[in-house]
Amino acid sequence: PVAAYAGVDTSAPALATARESLAGLGCPVRLVEGDYRQVLDGPEGSMDVIWMGLFLHHLPTPLKAEFLRAAHRLLAPGGMVLAHDPVMGEDEDKQAMLARMAALGRARWHFLTDGEIAMVHRHWSGHGHQERFSTLRALGEAHGFEADMVWSDPDRQYGLVRFARRG
């Protein structure tokens, strides 16, 4: 059972949807509109799971390290961070990944207009800080985690990385 739920987002509409979706959870729910760093000052060992959906790629590598350091402090022993995010292939640089993702978008996202696909591409290239899994694993290990890729989609666009807290 879930004892408590805390969430943070910069989008008021996203938080309103979350509030509706979590109404029947049966535990205290705390939703914060603002920067993710606002919730990183909680009590040590106060969380079991930290879930991030399509968030980690917004952080440059040094901020990923800062986040993982704070997450390790917040997590109880045995806790974990789960990050669903775009992950670069081990054989790719950012430009190759962007080209692959754009081609997949044109081939598979028939429900999007060319303008919408271009907007997604601008999002990934403008402020996306995607990493190879090996880089994410090294960051996790440097901050007290064991990291593994627990899922990736068949097109290798997205992966679910688990950072399991050591100690």
mmCIF file of C-alpha atoms in Angstrom:
data_model
loop_
_atom_site.group_PDB
_atom_site.id
_atom_site.type_symbol
_atom_site.label_atom_id
_atom_site.label_comp_id
_atom_site.label_asym_id
_atom_site.label_seq_id
_atom_site.Cartn_x
_atom_site.Cartn_y
_atom_site.Cartn_z
ATOM 1 C CA PRO A 1 0.000 0.000 0.000
ATOM 2 C CA VAL A 2 1.020 3.586 -0.637
ATOM 3 C CA ALA A 3 1.481 5.514 2.628
ATOM 4 C CA ALA A 4 1.821 8.964 1.042
ATOM 5 C CA TYR A 5 2.237 10.494 -2.403
ATOM 6 C CA ALA A 6 4.140 13.648 -3.314
ATOM 7 C CA GLY A 7 4.369 15.097 -6.799
ATOM 8 C CA VAL A 8 5.861 18.169 -8.411
ATOM 9 C CA ASP A 9 5.354 19.764 -11.810
ATOM 10 C CA THR A 10 5.652 23.227 -13.306
ATOM 11 C CA SER A 11 2.282 22.796 -15.040
ATOM 12 C CA ALA A 12 -0.900 23.629 -13.132
ATOM 13 C CA PRO A 13 -3.058 21.675 -15.653
ATOM 14 C CA ALA A 14 -0.853 18.586 -15.203
ATOM 15 C CA LEU A 15 -1.227 18.868 -11.438
ATOM 16 C CA ALA A 16 -5.006 19.236 -11.754
ATOM 17 C CA THR A 17 -5.103 16.016 -13.784
ATOM 18 C CA ALA A 18 -2.864 14.335 -11.205
ATOM 19 C CA ARG A 19 -5.119 15.494 -8.366
ATOM 20 C CA GLU A 20 -8.137 13.934 -10.107
ATOM 21 C CA SER A 21 -6.267 10.716 -10.873
ATOM 22 C CA LEU A 22 -5.006 10.375 -7.300
ATOM 23 C CA ALA A 23 -8.318 11.177 -5.578
ATOM 24 C CA GLY A 24 -9.031 7.526 -4.762
ATOM 25 C CA LEU A 25 -5.510 6.600 -3.668
ATOM 26 C CA GLY A 26 -6.470 6.475 0.004
ATOM 27 C CA CYS A 27 -3.412 8.242 1.409
ATOM 28 C CA PRO A 28 -2.217 11.813 1.879
ATOM 29 C CA VAL A 29 -1.358 13.466 -1.454
ATOM 30 C CA ARG A 30 0.920 16.515 -1.681
ATOM 31 C CA LEU A 31 1.238 18.177 -5.093
ATOM 32 C CA VAL A 32 3.570 21.118 -5.588
ATOM 33 C CA GLU A 33 3.559 23.511 -8.531
ATOM 34 C CA GLY A 34 7.121 24.567 -9.112
ATOM 35 C CA ASP A 35 10.681 23.454 -9.582
ATOM 36 C CA TYR A 36 11.602 19.872 -8.702
ATOM 37 C CA ARG A 37 14.265 21.142 -6.292
ATOM 38 C CA GLN A 38 11.482 22.356 -3.991
ATOM 39 C CA VAL A 39 10.777 18.778 -2.913
ATOM 40 C CA LEU A 40 14.374 17.598 -2.585
ATOM 41 C CA ASP A 41 14.758 19.000 0.913
ATOM 42 C CA GLY A 42 12.478 16.452 2.583
ATOM 43 C CA PRO A 43 13.476 14.332 5.568
ATOM 44 C CA GLU A 44 16.292 11.837 5.077
ATOM 45 C CA GLY A 45 15.027 8.350 4.233
ATOM 46 C CA SER A 46 11.448 9.594 3.811
ATOM 47 C CA MET A 47 10.723 8.093 0.362
ATOM 48 C CA ASP A 48 10.609 4.584 -1.016
ATOM 49 C CA VAL A 49 10.195 5.370 -4.718
ATOM 50 C CA ILE A 50 10.895 8.434 -6.806
ATOM 51 C CA TRP A 51 9.246 8.249 -10.237
ATOM 52 C CA MET A 52 10.275 10.563 -13.054
ATOM 53 C CA GLY A 53 8.414 10.493 -16.335
ATOM 54 C CA LEU A 54 10.099 12.273 -19.249
ATOM 55 C CA PHE A 55 12.008 14.542 -16.909
ATOM 56 C CA LEU A 56 15.632 13.465 -16.571
ATOM 57 C CA HIS A 57 16.579 14.574 -20.097
ATOM 58 C CA HIS A 58 15.759 18.152 -19.102
ATOM 59 C CA LEU A 59 18.762 18.196 -16.759
ATOM 60 C CA PRO A 60 22.353 18.712 -17.908
ATOM 61 C CA THR A 61 24.726 16.062 -16.567
ATOM 62 C CA PRO A 62 25.846 18.094 -13.496
ATOM 63 C CA LEU A 63 22.201 18.599 -12.455
ATOM 64 C CA LYS A 64 21.506 14.892 -12.940
ATOM 65 C CA ALA A 65 24.352 14.231 -10.493
ATOM 66 C CA GLU A 66 22.922 16.791 -8.046
ATOM 67 C CA PHE A 67 19.480 15.198 -8.334
ATOM 68 C CA LEU A 68 20.835 11.678 -7.725
ATOM 69 C CA ARG A 69 22.803 12.865 -4.689
ATOM 70 C CA ALA A 70 19.631 14.396 -3.213
ATOM 71 C CA ALA A 71 17.527 11.364 -4.164
ATOM 72 C CA HIS A 72 19.956 9.038 -2.364
ATOM 73 C CA ARG A 73 19.522 11.087 0.808
ATOM 74 C CA LEU A 74 15.709 11.107 0.492
ATOM 75 C CA LEU A 75 15.334 7.396 -0.208
ATOM 76 C CA ALA A 76 14.984 4.826 2.525
ATOM 77 C CA PRO A 77 17.309 1.805 2.355
ATOM 78 C CA GLY A 78 16.119 -0.371 -0.521
ATOM 79 C CA GLY A 79 14.424 2.600 -2.200
ATOM 80 C CA MET A 80 14.728 3.407 -5.869
ATOM 81 C CA VAL A 81 14.463 6.074 -8.527
ATOM 82 C CA LEU A 82 12.564 5.017 -11.656
ATOM 83 C CA ALA A 83 13.215 7.217 -14.671
ATOM 84 C CA HIS A 84 11.256 6.800 -17.923
ATOM 85 C CA ASP A 85 13.085 8.891 -20.469
ATOM 86 C CA PRO A 86 14.649 9.021 -23.933
ATOM 87 C CA VAL A 87 18.012 7.241 -23.788
ATOM 88 C CA MET A 88 20.722 7.485 -26.431
ATOM 89 C CA GLY A 89 22.089 4.300 -27.924
ATOM 90 C CA GLU A 90 25.582 3.370 -26.792
ATOM 91 C CA ASP A 91 26.785 3.831 -30.379
ATOM 92 C CA GLU A 92 25.143 7.251 -30.853
ATOM 93 C CA ASP A 93 26.013 10.853 -30.330
ATOM 94 C CA LYS A 94 23.219 13.371 -29.839
ATOM 95 C CA GLN A 95 22.919 14.223 -33.545
ATOM 96 C CA ALA A 96 22.607 10.555 -34.541
ATOM 97 C CA MET A 97 19.953 10.009 -31.861
ATOM 98 C CA LEU A 98 18.003 13.076 -33.007
ATOM 99 C CA ALA A 99 18.132 11.914 -36.634
ATOM 100 C CA ARG A 100 16.946 8.420 -35.620
ATOM 101 C CA MET A 101 14.109 9.817 -33.505
ATOM 102 C CA ALA A 102 13.005 12.220 -36.257
ATOM 103 C CA ALA A 103 12.911 9.370 -38.793
ATOM 104 C CA LEU A 104 10.898 7.219 -36.386
ATOM 105 C CA GLY A 105 8.529 10.098 -35.778
ATOM 106 C CA ARG A 106 7.895 10.573 -39.492
ATOM 107 C CA ALA A 107 7.455 6.816 -40.031
ATOM 108 C CA ARG A 108 5.329 5.973 -36.980
ATOM 109 C CA TRP A 109 3.569 9.055 -35.639
ATOM 110 C CA HIS A 110 0.933 9.288 -38.364
ATOM 111 C CA PHE A 111 -1.440 11.030 -35.966
ATOM 112 C CA LEU A 112 0.908 14.055 -35.746
ATOM 113 C CA THR A 113 1.233 16.768 -38.346
ATOM 114 C CA ASP A 114 4.632 17.621 -39.798
ATOM 115 C CA GLY A 115 4.568 20.765 -37.655
ATOM 116 C CA GLU A 116 3.928 18.758 -34.482
ATOM 117 C CA ILE A 117 6.762 16.341 -35.299
ATOM 118 C CA ALA A 118 9.033 19.339 -35.897
ATOM 119 C CA MET A 119 7.977 20.732 -32.487
ATOM 120 C CA VAL A 120 8.938 17.444 -30.776
ATOM 121 C CA HIS A 121 12.280 17.491 -32.584
ATOM 122 C CA ARG A 122 12.899 21.089 -31.454
ATOM 123 C CA HIS A 123 12.085 20.037 -27.895
ATOM 124 C CA TRP A 124 14.599 17.171 -27.962
ATOM 125 C CA SER A 125 17.312 19.198 -29.651
ATOM 126 C CA GLY A 126 16.764 22.524 -27.878
ATOM 127 C CA HIS A 127 16.933 21.486 -24.254
ATOM 128 C CA GLY A 128 17.253 17.746 -24.290
ATOM 129 C CA HIS A 129 20.214 16.380 -22.367
ATOM 130 C CA GLN A 130 19.763 12.735 -23.268
ATOM 131 C CA GLU A 131 22.475 10.348 -22.119
ATOM 132 C CA ARG A 132 23.677 6.879 -22.969
ATOM 133 C CA PHE A 133 22.683 4.266 -20.409
ATOM 134 C CA SER A 134 26.373 3.751 -19.566
ATOM 135 C CA THR A 135 26.582 7.427 -18.557
ATOM 136 C CA LEU A 136 23.440 7.173 -16.433
ATOM 137 C CA ARG A 137 24.784 4.016 -14.778
ATOM 138 C CA ALA A 138 28.105 5.725 -13.983
ATOM 139 C CA LEU A 139 26.282 8.749 -12.520
ATOM 140 C CA GLY A 140 24.136 6.461 -10.406
ATOM 141 C CA GLU A 141 27.088 4.433 -9.171
ATOM 142 C CA ALA A 142 28.959 7.613 -8.241
ATOM 143 C CA HIS A 143 26.038 8.621 -6.014
ATOM 144 C CA GLY A 144 25.288 5.342 -4.241
ATOM 145 C CA PHE A 145 23.023 3.516 -6.695
ATOM 146 C CA GLU A 146 23.080 0.388 -8.768
ATOM 147 C CA ALA A 147 21.489 1.179 -12.121
ATOM 148 C CA ASP A 148 19.883 -1.106 -14.660
ATOM 149 C CA MET A 149 17.701 -0.682 -17.718
ATOM 150 C CA VAL A 150 14.521 -2.552 -16.804
ATOM 151 C CA TRP A 151 12.660 -1.791 -20.039
ATOM 152 C CA SER A 152 13.131 -0.154 -23.411
ATOM 153 C CA ASP A 153 10.718 0.153 -26.279
ATOM 154 C CA PRO A 154 11.392 -1.791 -29.492
ATOM 155 C CA ASP A 155 12.504 1.375 -31.307
ATOM 156 C CA ARG A 156 15.030 2.261 -28.584
ATOM 157 C CA GLN A 157 13.477 5.693 -28.144
ATOM 158 C CA TYR A 158 12.622 5.377 -24.469
ATOM 159 C CA GLY A 159 13.871 3.358 -21.565
ATOM 160 C CA LEU A 160 13.008 2.793 -17.931
ATOM 161 C CA VAL A 161 16.112 3.102 -15.783
ATOM 162 C CA ARG A 162 16.062 1.880 -12.200
ATOM 163 C CA PHE A 163 18.508 3.449 -9.768
ATOM 164 C CA ALA A 164 18.418 1.160 -6.707
ATOM 165 C CA ARG A 165 19.812 2.749 -3.549
ATOM 166 C CA ARG A 166 22.796 0.995 -2.050
ATOM 167 C CA GLY A 167 23.327 1.128 1.683
#
